[in-house]
Amino acid sequence: MAGTVAAVALLAGCSGQPGAAAVVDGRTISTAELARADEELKPIFQGAGTNDVLGVLINETFATEVAAERGVGVSDEQALDLLRSVTEQALGAEAAADAEFGEGALAVARYSLAVTGLRDVPDAQDAMLEYQEKISAADVEVNPRFGDYTPETGVTAPVAPSWIVPEGGRDAAAVPEDGSTPAPTPAP
């Protein structure tokens, strides 16, 4: 019974908040919000993975807060304009006109605009330091399904536990450097 309770708690992640991809200073980033943002952004920000999107969603509040304090605040209207512009460049005018974006995608655009704005303020180095300090002081908990978070690296992909064995056994993962398939060794 105790083992079952422990397993359920581990699988739930994020302080037992079901559906949480991350919890940042008590604010929940839901797996649904992350999935929607990831789906909306993949066609226009190629190469960005789910972990990248989650890292930005974690840091966005701090970037926009410092940007507002430094006089380069960002509105949802500006974020939407950025998303439509990038969509038009990547997919064409028709796709941009039809595009709809949820809160997660808007947060990613706000983050992008805020960080760009912080780099352009007269005291940019101090502004970026303040932003980094806020990130470092934050209480961030990431659902283990999405990996680990550190202020220095963002969200890193989860690592398979050592008890998970690749299909075909441990030796199946070992492939010769030249990429060839090893010949089977007959058993005596």
mmCIF file of C-alpha atoms in Angstrom:
data_model
loop_
_atom_site.group_PDB
_atom_site.id
_atom_site.type_symbol
_atom_site.label_atom_id
_atom_site.label_comp_id
_atom_site.label_asym_id
_atom_site.label_seq_id
_atom_site.Cartn_x
_atom_site.Cartn_y
_atom_site.Cartn_z
ATOM 1 C CA MET A 1 0.000 0.000 0.000
ATOM 2 C CA ALA A 2 2.746 2.477 0.941
ATOM 3 C CA GLY A 3 4.578 1.645 -2.285
ATOM 4 C CA THR A 4 1.456 2.443 -4.310
ATOM 5 C CA VAL A 5 1.030 5.804 -2.583
ATOM 6 C CA ALA A 6 4.694 6.656 -3.204
ATOM 7 C CA ALA A 7 4.425 5.694 -6.874
ATOM 8 C CA VAL A 8 1.304 7.823 -7.361
ATOM 9 C CA ALA A 9 2.976 10.798 -5.661
ATOM 10 C CA LEU A 10 6.053 10.428 -7.872
ATOM 11 C CA LEU A 11 3.984 10.203 -11.040
ATOM 12 C CA ALA A 12 1.902 13.239 -10.103
ATOM 13 C CA GLY A 13 4.998 15.461 -9.778
ATOM 14 C CA CYS A 14 4.836 19.186 -9.027
ATOM 15 C CA SER A 15 3.627 19.035 -5.422
ATOM 16 C CA GLY A 16 0.754 16.786 -6.264
ATOM 17 C CA GLN A 17 -0.843 19.326 -8.604
ATOM 18 C CA PRO A 18 -2.358 17.169 -11.321
ATOM 19 C CA GLY A 19 -1.870 18.498 -14.806
ATOM 20 C CA ALA A 20 1.039 20.763 -13.845
ATOM 21 C CA ALA A 21 4.032 20.949 -16.169
ATOM 22 C CA ALA A 22 5.682 23.311 -13.679
ATOM 23 C CA VAL A 23 4.903 25.404 -10.630
ATOM 24 C CA VAL A 24 6.695 28.754 -10.372
ATOM 25 C CA ASP A 25 6.359 30.626 -7.075
ATOM 26 C CA GLY A 26 2.924 29.041 -6.642
ATOM 27 C CA ARG A 27 1.771 29.800 -10.211
ATOM 28 C CA THR A 28 0.912 26.676 -12.196
ATOM 29 C CA ILE A 29 1.866 26.178 -15.824
ATOM 30 C CA SER A 30 -0.492 23.426 -16.929
ATOM 31 C CA THR A 31 0.449 20.623 -19.260
ATOM 32 C CA ALA A 32 -2.490 21.723 -21.444
ATOM 33 C CA GLU A 33 -1.110 25.289 -21.703
ATOM 34 C CA LEU A 34 2.345 23.923 -22.525
ATOM 35 C CA ALA A 35 0.992 21.493 -25.136
ATOM 36 C CA ARG A 36 -1.082 24.200 -26.821
ATOM 37 C CA ALA A 37 1.813 26.681 -26.896
ATOM 38 C CA ASP A 38 4.147 23.996 -28.217
ATOM 39 C CA GLU A 39 1.666 23.048 -30.958
ATOM 40 C CA GLU A 40 1.062 26.685 -31.961
ATOM 41 C CA LEU A 41 4.752 27.620 -32.008
ATOM 42 C CA LYS A 42 6.372 24.559 -33.642
ATOM 43 C CA PRO A 43 5.466 25.606 -37.221
ATOM 44 C CA ILE A 44 6.920 29.105 -36.771
ATOM 45 C CA PHE A 45 9.822 28.527 -34.375
ATOM 46 C CA GLN A 46 11.373 25.445 -35.908
ATOM 47 C CA GLY A 47 13.882 23.724 -33.716
ATOM 48 C CA ALA A 48 12.246 24.833 -30.470
ATOM 49 C CA GLY A 49 11.370 21.826 -28.350
ATOM 50 C CA THR A 50 8.832 21.393 -25.590
ATOM 51 C CA ASN A 51 11.577 21.909 -22.979
ATOM 52 C CA ASP A 52 12.517 25.231 -24.608
ATOM 53 C CA VAL A 53 8.900 26.402 -24.528
ATOM 54 C CA LEU A 54 8.522 25.335 -20.890
ATOM 55 C CA GLY A 55 11.736 27.146 -19.946
ATOM 56 C CA VAL A 56 10.440 30.357 -21.517
ATOM 57 C CA LEU A 57 7.048 29.967 -19.810
ATOM 58 C CA ILE A 58 8.874 29.616 -16.482
ATOM 59 C CA ASN A 59 11.036 32.719 -17.049
ATOM 60 C CA GLU A 60 8.523 34.976 -18.848
ATOM 61 C CA THR A 61 7.013 36.557 -15.739
ATOM 62 C CA PHE A 62 10.431 37.643 -14.484
ATOM 63 C CA ALA A 63 11.514 39.084 -17.842
ATOM 64 C CA THR A 64 8.302 41.067 -18.334
ATOM 65 C CA GLU A 65 8.377 42.307 -14.741
ATOM 66 C CA VAL A 66 11.922 43.675 -15.032
ATOM 67 C CA ALA A 67 11.169 45.083 -18.501
ATOM 68 C CA ALA A 68 8.166 46.986 -17.125
ATOM 69 C CA GLU A 69 10.265 48.332 -14.228
ATOM 70 C CA ARG A 70 12.873 49.547 -16.760
ATOM 71 C CA GLY A 71 10.320 51.286 -18.983
ATOM 72 C CA VAL A 72 10.189 48.703 -21.763
ATOM 73 C CA GLY A 73 7.009 46.896 -20.756
ATOM 74 C CA VAL A 74 5.316 44.604 -23.241
ATOM 75 C CA SER A 75 1.606 44.339 -24.044
ATOM 76 C CA ASP A 76 -0.371 41.375 -25.306
ATOM 77 C CA GLU A 77 -1.061 43.419 -28.454
ATOM 78 C CA GLN A 78 2.681 43.710 -29.138
ATOM 79 C CA ALA A 79 3.108 39.988 -28.468
ATOM 80 C CA LEU A 80 0.296 39.126 -30.878
ATOM 81 C CA ASP A 81 1.793 41.422 -33.525
ATOM 82 C CA LEU A 82 5.143 39.622 -33.150
ATOM 83 C CA LEU A 83 3.518 36.193 -33.461
ATOM 84 C CA ARG A 84 1.572 37.241 -36.555
ATOM 85 C CA SER A 85 4.700 38.745 -38.126
ATOM 86 C CA VAL A 86 6.748 35.608 -37.511
ATOM 87 C CA THR A 87 3.867 33.440 -38.755
ATOM 88 C CA GLU A 88 3.654 35.494 -41.950
ATOM 89 C CA GLN A 89 7.401 35.137 -42.539
ATOM 90 C CA ALA A 90 7.325 31.393 -41.907
ATOM 91 C CA LEU A 91 3.984 30.354 -43.385
ATOM 92 C CA GLY A 92 2.630 33.230 -45.467
ATOM 93 C CA ALA A 93 0.064 36.017 -45.113
ATOM 94 C CA GLU A 94 -2.995 33.767 -45.266
ATOM 95 C CA ALA A 95 -1.750 31.570 -42.410
ATOM 96 C CA ALA A 96 -0.911 34.666 -40.351
ATOM 97 C CA ALA A 97 -4.401 36.106 -40.866
ATOM 98 C CA ASP A 98 -6.023 32.859 -39.691
ATOM 99 C CA ALA A 99 -3.625 32.171 -36.806
ATOM 100 C CA GLU A 100 -4.938 32.120 -33.259
ATOM 101 C CA PHE A 101 -2.685 31.981 -30.243
ATOM 102 C CA GLY A 102 -3.341 30.994 -26.649
ATOM 103 C CA GLU A 103 -1.891 32.439 -23.465
ATOM 104 C CA GLY A 104 1.218 30.238 -23.605
ATOM 105 C CA ALA A 105 2.202 31.392 -27.097
ATOM 106 C CA LEU A 106 1.537 35.008 -26.094
ATOM 107 C CA ALA A 107 3.775 34.504 -23.047
ATOM 108 C CA VAL A 108 6.602 33.256 -25.284
ATOM 109 C CA ALA A 109 6.251 36.349 -27.492
ATOM 110 C CA ARG A 110 6.103 38.670 -24.439
ATOM 111 C CA TYR A 111 9.295 37.037 -23.166
ATOM 112 C CA SER A 112 11.051 37.552 -26.499
ATOM 113 C CA LEU A 113 10.060 41.217 -26.647
ATOM 114 C CA ALA A 114 10.921 41.819 -22.978
ATOM 115 C CA VAL A 115 14.405 40.294 -23.218
ATOM 116 C CA THR A 116 15.079 42.237 -26.420
ATOM 117 C CA GLY A 117 13.905 45.412 -24.680
ATOM 118 C CA LEU A 118 16.117 44.743 -21.656
ATOM 119 C CA ARG A 119 19.161 44.422 -23.905
ATOM 120 C CA ASP A 120 18.439 47.877 -25.329
ATOM 121 C CA VAL A 121 17.997 49.863 -22.081
ATOM 122 C CA PRO A 122 20.857 52.184 -21.029
ATOM 123 C CA ASP A 123 21.652 50.001 -18.000
ATOM 124 C CA ALA A 124 21.243 46.700 -19.870
ATOM 125 C CA GLN A 125 23.843 44.845 -17.832
ATOM 126 C CA ASP A 126 22.144 45.784 -14.539
ATOM 127 C CA ALA A 127 18.734 44.953 -15.997
ATOM 128 C CA MET A 128 19.849 41.492 -17.111
ATOM 129 C CA LEU A 129 21.509 40.904 -13.732
ATOM 130 C CA GLU A 130 18.249 41.809 -11.960
ATOM 131 C CA TYR A 131 16.376 39.438 -14.270
ATOM 132 C CA GLN A 132 18.846 36.613 -13.510
ATOM 133 C CA GLU A 133 18.563 37.282 -9.761
ATOM 134 C CA LYS A 134 14.767 36.985 -9.928
ATOM 135 C CA ILE A 135 15.064 33.684 -11.784
ATOM 136 C CA SER A 136 17.603 32.361 -9.276
ATOM 137 C CA ALA A 137 15.417 33.334 -6.317
ATOM 138 C CA ALA A 138 12.286 31.714 -7.746
ATOM 139 C CA ASP A 139 10.813 28.522 -6.370
ATOM 140 C CA VAL A 140 10.525 26.404 -9.524
ATOM 141 C CA GLU A 141 9.302 22.837 -9.566
ATOM 142 C CA VAL A 142 9.134 20.977 -12.901
ATOM 143 C CA ASN A 143 7.141 17.820 -13.469
ATOM 144 C CA PRO A 144 9.768 15.049 -13.829
ATOM 145 C CA ARG A 145 8.093 14.017 -17.087
ATOM 146 C CA PHE A 146 9.526 17.209 -18.622
ATOM 147 C CA GLY A 147 12.972 17.042 -17.026
ATOM 148 C CA ASP A 148 14.832 19.263 -14.580
ATOM 149 C CA TYR A 149 15.130 23.033 -14.270
ATOM 150 C CA THR A 150 18.053 25.183 -13.232
ATOM 151 C CA PRO A 151 18.300 28.950 -13.773
ATOM 152 C CA GLU A 152 21.554 28.425 -15.671
ATOM 153 C CA THR A 153 20.377 25.801 -18.156
ATOM 154 C CA GLY A 154 16.595 26.118 -18.194
ATOM 155 C CA VAL A 155 14.640 22.898 -18.606
ATOM 156 C CA THR A 156 16.790 19.931 -19.519
ATOM 157 C CA ALA A 157 15.284 16.773 -20.974
ATOM 158 C CA PRO A 158 14.528 13.961 -18.582
ATOM 159 C CA VAL A 159 17.159 11.266 -18.294
ATOM 160 C CA ALA A 160 15.980 7.678 -18.461
ATOM 161 C CA PRO A 161 16.536 5.943 -15.132
ATOM 162 C CA SER A 162 19.283 3.317 -15.113
ATOM 163 C CA TRP A 163 16.723 0.571 -14.605
ATOM 164 C CA ILE A 164 15.142 1.257 -18.011
ATOM 165 C CA VAL A 165 16.811 -1.019 -20.540
ATOM 166 C CA PRO A 166 16.720 -0.243 -24.282
ATOM 167 C CA GLU A 167 14.792 -2.608 -26.529
ATOM 168 C CA GLY A 168 17.026 -5.601 -27.220
ATOM 169 C CA GLY A 169 19.002 -5.241 -23.973
ATOM 170 C CA ARG A 170 21.874 -3.059 -22.825
ATOM 171 C CA ASP A 171 24.186 -4.130 -25.660
ATOM 172 C CA ALA A 172 21.588 -3.074 -28.248
ATOM 173 C CA ALA A 173 22.369 0.554 -27.463
ATOM 174 C CA ALA A 174 26.034 0.056 -28.386
ATOM 175 C CA VAL A 175 26.517 0.697 -32.101
ATOM 176 C CA PRO A 176 29.936 0.621 -33.801
ATOM 177 C CA GLU A 177 31.391 4.075 -34.566
ATOM 178 C CA ASP A 178 31.154 3.484 -38.316
ATOM 179 C CA GLY A 179 27.390 2.913 -37.981
ATOM 180 C CA SER A 180 27.534 -0.659 -39.260
ATOM 181 C CA THR A 181 25.467 -3.410 -37.747
ATOM 182 C CA PRO A 182 27.583 -5.787 -35.686
ATOM 183 C CA ALA A 183 27.632 -9.408 -36.832
ATOM 184 C CA PRO A 184 26.037 -11.857 -34.418
ATOM 185 C CA THR A 185 28.409 -13.962 -32.385
ATOM 186 C CA PRO A 186 27.478 -17.666 -32.362
ATOM 187 C CA ALA A 187 27.013 -19.213 -28.953
ATOM 188 C CA PRO A 188 29.296 -22.183 -28.140
#
